[in-house]
Coordinates of N, CA, C and O in Angstrom, one line a residue:
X1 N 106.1 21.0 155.4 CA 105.6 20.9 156.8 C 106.6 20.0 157.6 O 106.7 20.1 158.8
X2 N 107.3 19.1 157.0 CA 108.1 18.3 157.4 C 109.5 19.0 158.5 O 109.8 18.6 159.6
X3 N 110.2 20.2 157.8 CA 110.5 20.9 158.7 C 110.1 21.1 159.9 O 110.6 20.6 161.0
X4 N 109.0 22.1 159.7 CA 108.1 22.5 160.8 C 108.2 21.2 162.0 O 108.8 21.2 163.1
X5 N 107.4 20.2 161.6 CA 107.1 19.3 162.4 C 108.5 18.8 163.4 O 108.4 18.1 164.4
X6 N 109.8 19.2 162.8 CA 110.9 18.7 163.2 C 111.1 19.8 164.1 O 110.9 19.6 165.3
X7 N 111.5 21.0 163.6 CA 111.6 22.2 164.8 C 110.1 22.0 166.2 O 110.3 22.1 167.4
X8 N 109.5 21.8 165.9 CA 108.5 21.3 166.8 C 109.0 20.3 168.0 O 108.8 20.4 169.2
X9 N 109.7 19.3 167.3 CA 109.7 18.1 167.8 C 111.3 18.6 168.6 O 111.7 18.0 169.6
X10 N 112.1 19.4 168.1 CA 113.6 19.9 168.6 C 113.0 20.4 169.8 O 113.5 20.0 170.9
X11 N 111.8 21.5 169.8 CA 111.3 22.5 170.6 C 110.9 21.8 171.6 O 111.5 22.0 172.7
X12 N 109.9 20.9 171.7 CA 109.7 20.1 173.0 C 110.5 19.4 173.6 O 110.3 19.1 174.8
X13 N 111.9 18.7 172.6 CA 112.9 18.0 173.7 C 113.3 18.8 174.0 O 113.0 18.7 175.2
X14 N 114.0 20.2 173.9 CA 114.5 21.5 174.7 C 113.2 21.8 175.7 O 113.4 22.2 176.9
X15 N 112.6 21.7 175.4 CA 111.4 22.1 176.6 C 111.9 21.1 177.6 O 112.6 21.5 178.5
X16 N 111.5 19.9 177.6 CA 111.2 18.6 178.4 C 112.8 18.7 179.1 O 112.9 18.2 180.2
X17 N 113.9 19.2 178.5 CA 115.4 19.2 179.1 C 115.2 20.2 180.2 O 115.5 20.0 181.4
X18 N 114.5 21.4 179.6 CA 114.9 22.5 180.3 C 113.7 22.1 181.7 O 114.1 22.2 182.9
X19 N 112.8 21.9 181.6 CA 111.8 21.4 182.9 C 112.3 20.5 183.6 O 112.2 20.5 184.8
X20 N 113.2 19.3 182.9 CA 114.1 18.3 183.7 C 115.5 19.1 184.8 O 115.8 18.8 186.0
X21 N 116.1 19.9 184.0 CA 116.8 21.0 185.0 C 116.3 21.8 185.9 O 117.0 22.2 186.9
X22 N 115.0 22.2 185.5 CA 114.4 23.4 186.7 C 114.0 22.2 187.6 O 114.4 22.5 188.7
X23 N 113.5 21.1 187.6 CA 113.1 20.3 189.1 C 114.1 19.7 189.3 O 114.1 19.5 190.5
X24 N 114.9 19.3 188.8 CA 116.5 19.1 189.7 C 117.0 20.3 190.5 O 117.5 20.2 191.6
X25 N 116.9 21.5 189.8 CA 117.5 22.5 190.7 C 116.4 23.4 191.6 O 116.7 24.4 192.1
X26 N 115.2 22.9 191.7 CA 114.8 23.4 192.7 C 113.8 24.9 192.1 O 113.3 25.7 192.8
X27 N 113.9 24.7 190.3 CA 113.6 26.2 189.7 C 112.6 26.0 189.1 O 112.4 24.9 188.7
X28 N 111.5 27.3 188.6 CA 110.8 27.3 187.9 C 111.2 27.5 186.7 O 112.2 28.1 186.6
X29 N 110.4 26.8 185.2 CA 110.8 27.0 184.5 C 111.1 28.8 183.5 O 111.7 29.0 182.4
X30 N 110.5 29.6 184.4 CA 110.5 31.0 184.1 C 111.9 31.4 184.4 O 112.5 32.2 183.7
X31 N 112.6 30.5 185.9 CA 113.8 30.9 186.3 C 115.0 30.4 185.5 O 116.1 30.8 185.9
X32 N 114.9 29.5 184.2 CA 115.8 28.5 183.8 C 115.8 30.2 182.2 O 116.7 30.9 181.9
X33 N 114.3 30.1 181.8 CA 114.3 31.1 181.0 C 114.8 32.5 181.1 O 115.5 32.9 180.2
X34 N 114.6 33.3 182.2 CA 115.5 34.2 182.9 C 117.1 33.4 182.6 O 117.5 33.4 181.4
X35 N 117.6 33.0 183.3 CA 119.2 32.6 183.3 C 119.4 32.4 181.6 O 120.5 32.7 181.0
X36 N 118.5 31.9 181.0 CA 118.7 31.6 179.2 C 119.4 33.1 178.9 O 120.6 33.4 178.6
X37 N 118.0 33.9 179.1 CA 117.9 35.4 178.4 C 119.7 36.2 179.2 O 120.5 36.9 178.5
X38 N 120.0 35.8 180.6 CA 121.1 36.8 180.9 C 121.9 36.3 180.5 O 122.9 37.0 180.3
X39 N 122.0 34.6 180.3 CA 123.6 34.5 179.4 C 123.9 34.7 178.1 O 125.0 34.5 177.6
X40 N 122.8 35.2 177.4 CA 122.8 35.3 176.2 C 123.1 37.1 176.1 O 123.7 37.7 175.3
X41 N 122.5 37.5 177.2 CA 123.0 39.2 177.1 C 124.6 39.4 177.3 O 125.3 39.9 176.4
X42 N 125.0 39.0 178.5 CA 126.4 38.6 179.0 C 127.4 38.6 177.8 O 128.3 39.4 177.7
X43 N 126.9 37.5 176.7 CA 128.0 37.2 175.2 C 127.7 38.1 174.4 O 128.4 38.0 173.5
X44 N 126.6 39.3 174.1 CA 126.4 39.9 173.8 C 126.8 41.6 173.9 O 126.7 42.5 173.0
X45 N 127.3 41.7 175.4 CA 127.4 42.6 176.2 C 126.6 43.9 176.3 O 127.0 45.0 176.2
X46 N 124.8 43.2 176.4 CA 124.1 43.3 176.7 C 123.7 44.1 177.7 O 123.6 43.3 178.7
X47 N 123.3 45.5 178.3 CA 122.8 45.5 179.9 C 121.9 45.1 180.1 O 120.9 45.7 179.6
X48 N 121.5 44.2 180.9 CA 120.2 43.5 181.6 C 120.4 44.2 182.8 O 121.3 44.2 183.7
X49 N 118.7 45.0 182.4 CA 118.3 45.6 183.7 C 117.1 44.6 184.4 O 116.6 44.0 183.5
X50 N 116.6 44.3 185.5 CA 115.2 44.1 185.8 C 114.0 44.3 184.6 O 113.1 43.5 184.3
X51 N 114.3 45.4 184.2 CA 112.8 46.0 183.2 C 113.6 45.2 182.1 O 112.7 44.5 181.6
X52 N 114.8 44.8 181.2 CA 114.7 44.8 180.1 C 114.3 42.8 180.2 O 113.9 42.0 179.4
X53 N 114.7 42.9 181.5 CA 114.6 41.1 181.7 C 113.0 40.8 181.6 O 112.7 39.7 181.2
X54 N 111.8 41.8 182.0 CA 110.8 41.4 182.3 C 110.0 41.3 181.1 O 109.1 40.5 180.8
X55 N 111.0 42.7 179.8 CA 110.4 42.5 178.9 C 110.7 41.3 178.2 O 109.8 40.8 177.5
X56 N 111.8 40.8 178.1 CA 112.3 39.4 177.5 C 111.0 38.4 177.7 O 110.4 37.9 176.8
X57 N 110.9 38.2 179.1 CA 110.0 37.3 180.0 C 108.6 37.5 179.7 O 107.8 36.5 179.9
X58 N 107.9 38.8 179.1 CA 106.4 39.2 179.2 C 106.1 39.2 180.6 O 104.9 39.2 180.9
X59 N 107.2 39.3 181.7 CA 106.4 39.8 183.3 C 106.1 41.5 183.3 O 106.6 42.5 182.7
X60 N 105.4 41.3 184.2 CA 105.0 42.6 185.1 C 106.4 42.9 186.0 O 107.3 42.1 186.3
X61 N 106.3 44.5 186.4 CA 107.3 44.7 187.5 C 107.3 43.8 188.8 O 108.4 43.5 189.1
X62 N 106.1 43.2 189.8 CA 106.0 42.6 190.3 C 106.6 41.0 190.4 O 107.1 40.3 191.3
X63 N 106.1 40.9 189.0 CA 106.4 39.5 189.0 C 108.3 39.2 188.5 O 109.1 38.3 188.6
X64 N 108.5 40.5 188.0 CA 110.4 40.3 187.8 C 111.2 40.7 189.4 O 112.2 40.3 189.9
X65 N 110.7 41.0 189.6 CA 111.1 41.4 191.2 C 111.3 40.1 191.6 O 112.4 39.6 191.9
X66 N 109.6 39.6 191.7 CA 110.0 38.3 192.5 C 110.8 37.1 192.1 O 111.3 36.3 192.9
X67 N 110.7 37.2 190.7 CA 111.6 36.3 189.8 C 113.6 36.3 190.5 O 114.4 35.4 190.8
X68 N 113.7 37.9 190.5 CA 115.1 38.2 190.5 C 115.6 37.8 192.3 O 116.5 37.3 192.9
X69 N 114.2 38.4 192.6 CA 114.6 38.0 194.7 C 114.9 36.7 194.4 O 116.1 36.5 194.6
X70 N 114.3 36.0 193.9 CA 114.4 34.1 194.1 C 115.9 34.1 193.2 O 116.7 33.5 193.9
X71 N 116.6 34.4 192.1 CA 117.4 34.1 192.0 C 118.3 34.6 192.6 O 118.6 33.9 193.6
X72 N 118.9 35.9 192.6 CA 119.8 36.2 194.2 C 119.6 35.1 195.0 O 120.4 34.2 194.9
X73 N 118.5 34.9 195.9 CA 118.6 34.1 197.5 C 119.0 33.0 196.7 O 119.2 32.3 197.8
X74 N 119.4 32.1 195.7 CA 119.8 31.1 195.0 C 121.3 31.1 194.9 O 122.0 30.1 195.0
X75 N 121.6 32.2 194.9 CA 123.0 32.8 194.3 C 123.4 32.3 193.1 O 124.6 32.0 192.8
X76 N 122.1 32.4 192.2 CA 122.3 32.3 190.6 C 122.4 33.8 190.1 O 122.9 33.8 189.0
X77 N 122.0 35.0 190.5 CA 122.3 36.3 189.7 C 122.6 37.1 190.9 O 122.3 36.8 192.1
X78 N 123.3 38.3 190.3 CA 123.5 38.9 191.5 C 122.9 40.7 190.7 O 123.1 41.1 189.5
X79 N 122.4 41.4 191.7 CA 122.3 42.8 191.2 C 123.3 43.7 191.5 O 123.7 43.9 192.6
X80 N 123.6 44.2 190.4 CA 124.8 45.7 190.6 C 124.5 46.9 190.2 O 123.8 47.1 189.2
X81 N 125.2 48.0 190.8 CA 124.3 49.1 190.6 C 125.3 49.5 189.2 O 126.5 49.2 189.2
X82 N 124.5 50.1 188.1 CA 125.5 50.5 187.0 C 127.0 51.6 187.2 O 127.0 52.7 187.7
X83 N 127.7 51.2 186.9 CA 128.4 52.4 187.2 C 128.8 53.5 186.3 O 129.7 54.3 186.6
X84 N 128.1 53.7 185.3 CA 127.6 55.0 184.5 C 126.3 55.2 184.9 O 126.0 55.9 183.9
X85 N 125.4 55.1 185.4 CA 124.3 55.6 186.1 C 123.8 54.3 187.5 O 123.1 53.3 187.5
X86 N 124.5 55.1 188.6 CA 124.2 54.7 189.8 C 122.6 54.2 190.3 O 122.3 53.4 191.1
X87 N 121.9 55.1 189.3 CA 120.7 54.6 189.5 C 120.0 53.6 189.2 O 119.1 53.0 189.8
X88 N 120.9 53.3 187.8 CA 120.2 51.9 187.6 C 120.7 50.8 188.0 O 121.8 50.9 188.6
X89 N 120.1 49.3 187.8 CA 120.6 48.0 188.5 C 120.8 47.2 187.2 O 119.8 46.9 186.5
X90 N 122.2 46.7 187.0 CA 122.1 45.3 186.1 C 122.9 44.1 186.8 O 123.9 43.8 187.5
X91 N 121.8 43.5 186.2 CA 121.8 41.5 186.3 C 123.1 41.0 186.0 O 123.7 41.4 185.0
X92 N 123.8 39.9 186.9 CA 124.6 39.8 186.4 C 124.4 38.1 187.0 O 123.9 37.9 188.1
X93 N 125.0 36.6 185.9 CA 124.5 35.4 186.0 C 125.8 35.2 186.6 O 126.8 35.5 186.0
X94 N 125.8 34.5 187.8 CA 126.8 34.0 188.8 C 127.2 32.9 188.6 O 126.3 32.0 188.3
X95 N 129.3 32.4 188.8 CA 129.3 31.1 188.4 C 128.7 29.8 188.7 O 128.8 28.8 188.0
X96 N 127.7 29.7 190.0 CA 127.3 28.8 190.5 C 125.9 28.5 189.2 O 125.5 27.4 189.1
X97 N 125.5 29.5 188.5 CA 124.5 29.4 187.6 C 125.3 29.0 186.6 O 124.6 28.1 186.0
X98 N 126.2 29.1 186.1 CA 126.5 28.8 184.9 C 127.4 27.4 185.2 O 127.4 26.8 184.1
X99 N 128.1 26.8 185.9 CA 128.2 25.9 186.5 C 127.2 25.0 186.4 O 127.5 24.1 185.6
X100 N 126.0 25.0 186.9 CA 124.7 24.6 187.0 C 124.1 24.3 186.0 O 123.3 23.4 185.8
X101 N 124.6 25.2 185.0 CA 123.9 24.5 183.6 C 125.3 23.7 182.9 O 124.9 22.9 182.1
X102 N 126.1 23.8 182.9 CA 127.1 23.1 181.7 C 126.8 21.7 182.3 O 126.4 20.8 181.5
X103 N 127.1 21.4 183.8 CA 127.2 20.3 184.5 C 125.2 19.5 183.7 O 124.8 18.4 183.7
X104 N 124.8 20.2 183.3 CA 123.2 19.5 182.5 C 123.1 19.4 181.5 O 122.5 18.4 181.1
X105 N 123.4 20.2 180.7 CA 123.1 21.2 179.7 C 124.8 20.7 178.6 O 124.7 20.5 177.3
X106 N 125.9 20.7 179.3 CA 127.1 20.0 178.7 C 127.0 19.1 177.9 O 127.5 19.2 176.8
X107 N 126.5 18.1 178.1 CA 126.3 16.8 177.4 C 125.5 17.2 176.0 O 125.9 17.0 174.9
X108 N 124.7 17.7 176.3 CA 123.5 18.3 174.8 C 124.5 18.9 174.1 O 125.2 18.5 173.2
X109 N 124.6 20.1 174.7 CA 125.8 20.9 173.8 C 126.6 20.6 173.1 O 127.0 21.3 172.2
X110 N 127.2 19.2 173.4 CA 128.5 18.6 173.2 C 127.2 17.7 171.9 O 127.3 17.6 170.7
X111 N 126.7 17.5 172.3 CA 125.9 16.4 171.1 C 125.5 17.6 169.7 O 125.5 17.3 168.5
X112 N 125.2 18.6 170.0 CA 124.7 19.5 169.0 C 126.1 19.8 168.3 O 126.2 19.7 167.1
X113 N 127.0 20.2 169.1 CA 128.2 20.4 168.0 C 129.0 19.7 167.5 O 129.9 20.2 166.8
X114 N 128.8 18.0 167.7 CA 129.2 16.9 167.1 C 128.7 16.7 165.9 O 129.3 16.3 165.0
X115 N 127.2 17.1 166.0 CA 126.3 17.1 164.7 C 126.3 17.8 163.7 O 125.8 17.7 162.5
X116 N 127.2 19.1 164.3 CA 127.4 20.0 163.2 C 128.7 19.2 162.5 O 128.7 18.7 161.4
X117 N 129.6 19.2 163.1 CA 130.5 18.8 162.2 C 130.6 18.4 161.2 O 131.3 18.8 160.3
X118 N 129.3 16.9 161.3 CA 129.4 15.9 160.3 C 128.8 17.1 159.2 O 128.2 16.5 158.4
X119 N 128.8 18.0 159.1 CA 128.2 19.2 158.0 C 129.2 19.9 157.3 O 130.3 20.3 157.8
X120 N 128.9 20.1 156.3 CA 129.9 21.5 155.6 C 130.2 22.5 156.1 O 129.5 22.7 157.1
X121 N 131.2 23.5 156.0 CA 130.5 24.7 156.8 C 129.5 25.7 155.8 O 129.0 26.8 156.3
X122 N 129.4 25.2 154.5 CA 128.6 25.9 153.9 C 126.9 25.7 154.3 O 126.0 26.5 154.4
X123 N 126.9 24.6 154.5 CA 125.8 23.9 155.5 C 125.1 24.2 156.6 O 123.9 24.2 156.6
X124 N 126.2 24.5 157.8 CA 125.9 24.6 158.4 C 125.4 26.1 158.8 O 124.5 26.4 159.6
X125 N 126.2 27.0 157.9 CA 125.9 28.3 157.6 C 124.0 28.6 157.1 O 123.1 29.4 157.4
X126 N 124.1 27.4 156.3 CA 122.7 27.7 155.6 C 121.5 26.7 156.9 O 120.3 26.4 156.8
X127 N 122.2 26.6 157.5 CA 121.1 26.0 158.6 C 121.0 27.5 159.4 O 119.9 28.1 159.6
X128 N 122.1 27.9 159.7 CA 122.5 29.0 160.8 C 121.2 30.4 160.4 O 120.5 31.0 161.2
X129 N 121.3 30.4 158.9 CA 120.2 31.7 158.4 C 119.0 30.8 158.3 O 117.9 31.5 158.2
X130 N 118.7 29.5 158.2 CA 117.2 29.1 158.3 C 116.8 29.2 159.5 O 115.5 29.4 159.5
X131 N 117.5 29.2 161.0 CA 117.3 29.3 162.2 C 116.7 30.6 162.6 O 115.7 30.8 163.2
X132 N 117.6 31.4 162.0 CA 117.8 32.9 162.3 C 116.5 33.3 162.0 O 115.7 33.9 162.8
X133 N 116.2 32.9 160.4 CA 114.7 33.6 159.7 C 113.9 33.1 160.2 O 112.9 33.9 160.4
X134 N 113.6 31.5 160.8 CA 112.5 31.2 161.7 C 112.2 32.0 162.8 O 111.2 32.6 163.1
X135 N 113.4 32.1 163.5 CA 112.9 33.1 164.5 C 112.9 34.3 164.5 O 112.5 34.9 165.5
X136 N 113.3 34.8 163.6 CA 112.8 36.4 163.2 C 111.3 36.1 163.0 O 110.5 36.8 163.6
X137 N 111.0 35.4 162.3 CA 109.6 35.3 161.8 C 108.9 34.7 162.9 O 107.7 34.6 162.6
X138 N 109.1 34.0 164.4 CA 108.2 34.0 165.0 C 108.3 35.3 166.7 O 107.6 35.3 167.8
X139 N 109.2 36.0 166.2 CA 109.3 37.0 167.8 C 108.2 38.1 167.4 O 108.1 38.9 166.4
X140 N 107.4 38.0 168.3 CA 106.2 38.2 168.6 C 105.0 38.5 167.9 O 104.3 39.5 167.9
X141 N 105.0 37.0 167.2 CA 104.3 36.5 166.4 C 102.9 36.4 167.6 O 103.2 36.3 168.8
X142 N 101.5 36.4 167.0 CA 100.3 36.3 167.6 C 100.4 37.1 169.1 O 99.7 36.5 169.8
X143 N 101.0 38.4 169.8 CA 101.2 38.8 170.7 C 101.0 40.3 170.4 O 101.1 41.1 171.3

C-alpha cells in the first residue's frame, strides 16, 4: 500500500500544480487537461480531432466545442482543416501554449529528470514499466 499511497500523494501535487497554472493563466482545469492530451498526441503524431479530444476528456460534442472555441480565442490551439480529408478538422497546440507551460511546468520537469539520474538506467526502466502497468491498469477503470 505504501506505493499506492505515494502515487496518490505524486497525483495530488500534479493536480494542485496543474490548478495553480490554470488560475494563473486564466484556464479551467479541463483546459490545462486538453493542452496535456494535444501535446502528448503532437510527440506521438497523433491526429487530434475535436471528437478524438472529447473522447480523451469524457465531453460531449457540445461541451468540446466550447472547450476548443475558448482555446483558439486564447491562441493556445488553433484548428486546421486535414489535408487528406478536407473534411475533417485537427487541433493543433500553439507556441504561445507551449511556451506557457515550460515557463511553469520547466522547473518540475527539470526536478523530475534530476531525480532520475541519481538512478540506474536499469532502474529507471523498471520504474518506467511500473508506471506504464499502473496506468494500463487504471484507464477506464470504474467507467
Amino acid at each position: 500500500m505504501r506505493l499506492v499511497h505515494l502515487l496518490r500523494a505524486v497525483t495530488v501535487e500534479f493536480d494542485l500544480l496543474g490548478a495553480e497554472f490554470a488560475a494563473r493563466n486564466g484556464l479551467h482545469p479541463t483546459d490545462v487537461r486538453a493542452l496535456i492530451h494535444l501535446l502528448d498526441a503532437a510527440r506521438t503524431d497523433t491526429r487530434a480531432t475535436p471528437g478524438w479530444l472529447g473522447e480523451q476528456l469524457r465531453l460531449n460534442s457540445a461541451g468540446t466545442t466550447a472547450l476548443v472555441d475558448r482555446l483558439e480565442r486564447l491562441g493556445l490551439v488553433r484548428r486546421n482543416r486535414d489535408t487528406a480529408d478536407r473534411r475533417r478538422v485537427l487541433l493543433e497546440v500553439q507556441e504561445k501554449a507551449t511556451e506557457l507551460g515550460w515557463s511553469f511546468f520547466g522547473p518540475v520537469i527539470g526536478g523530475v529528470v534530476a531525480a532520475a539520474e541519481g538512478f540506474e538506467a536499469e532502474e529507471v526502466e523498471t520504474v518506467r514499466r511500473f508506471l506504464t502497468a499502473v496506468l494500463d491498469s487504471t484507464e477506464g477503470a470504474g467507467l
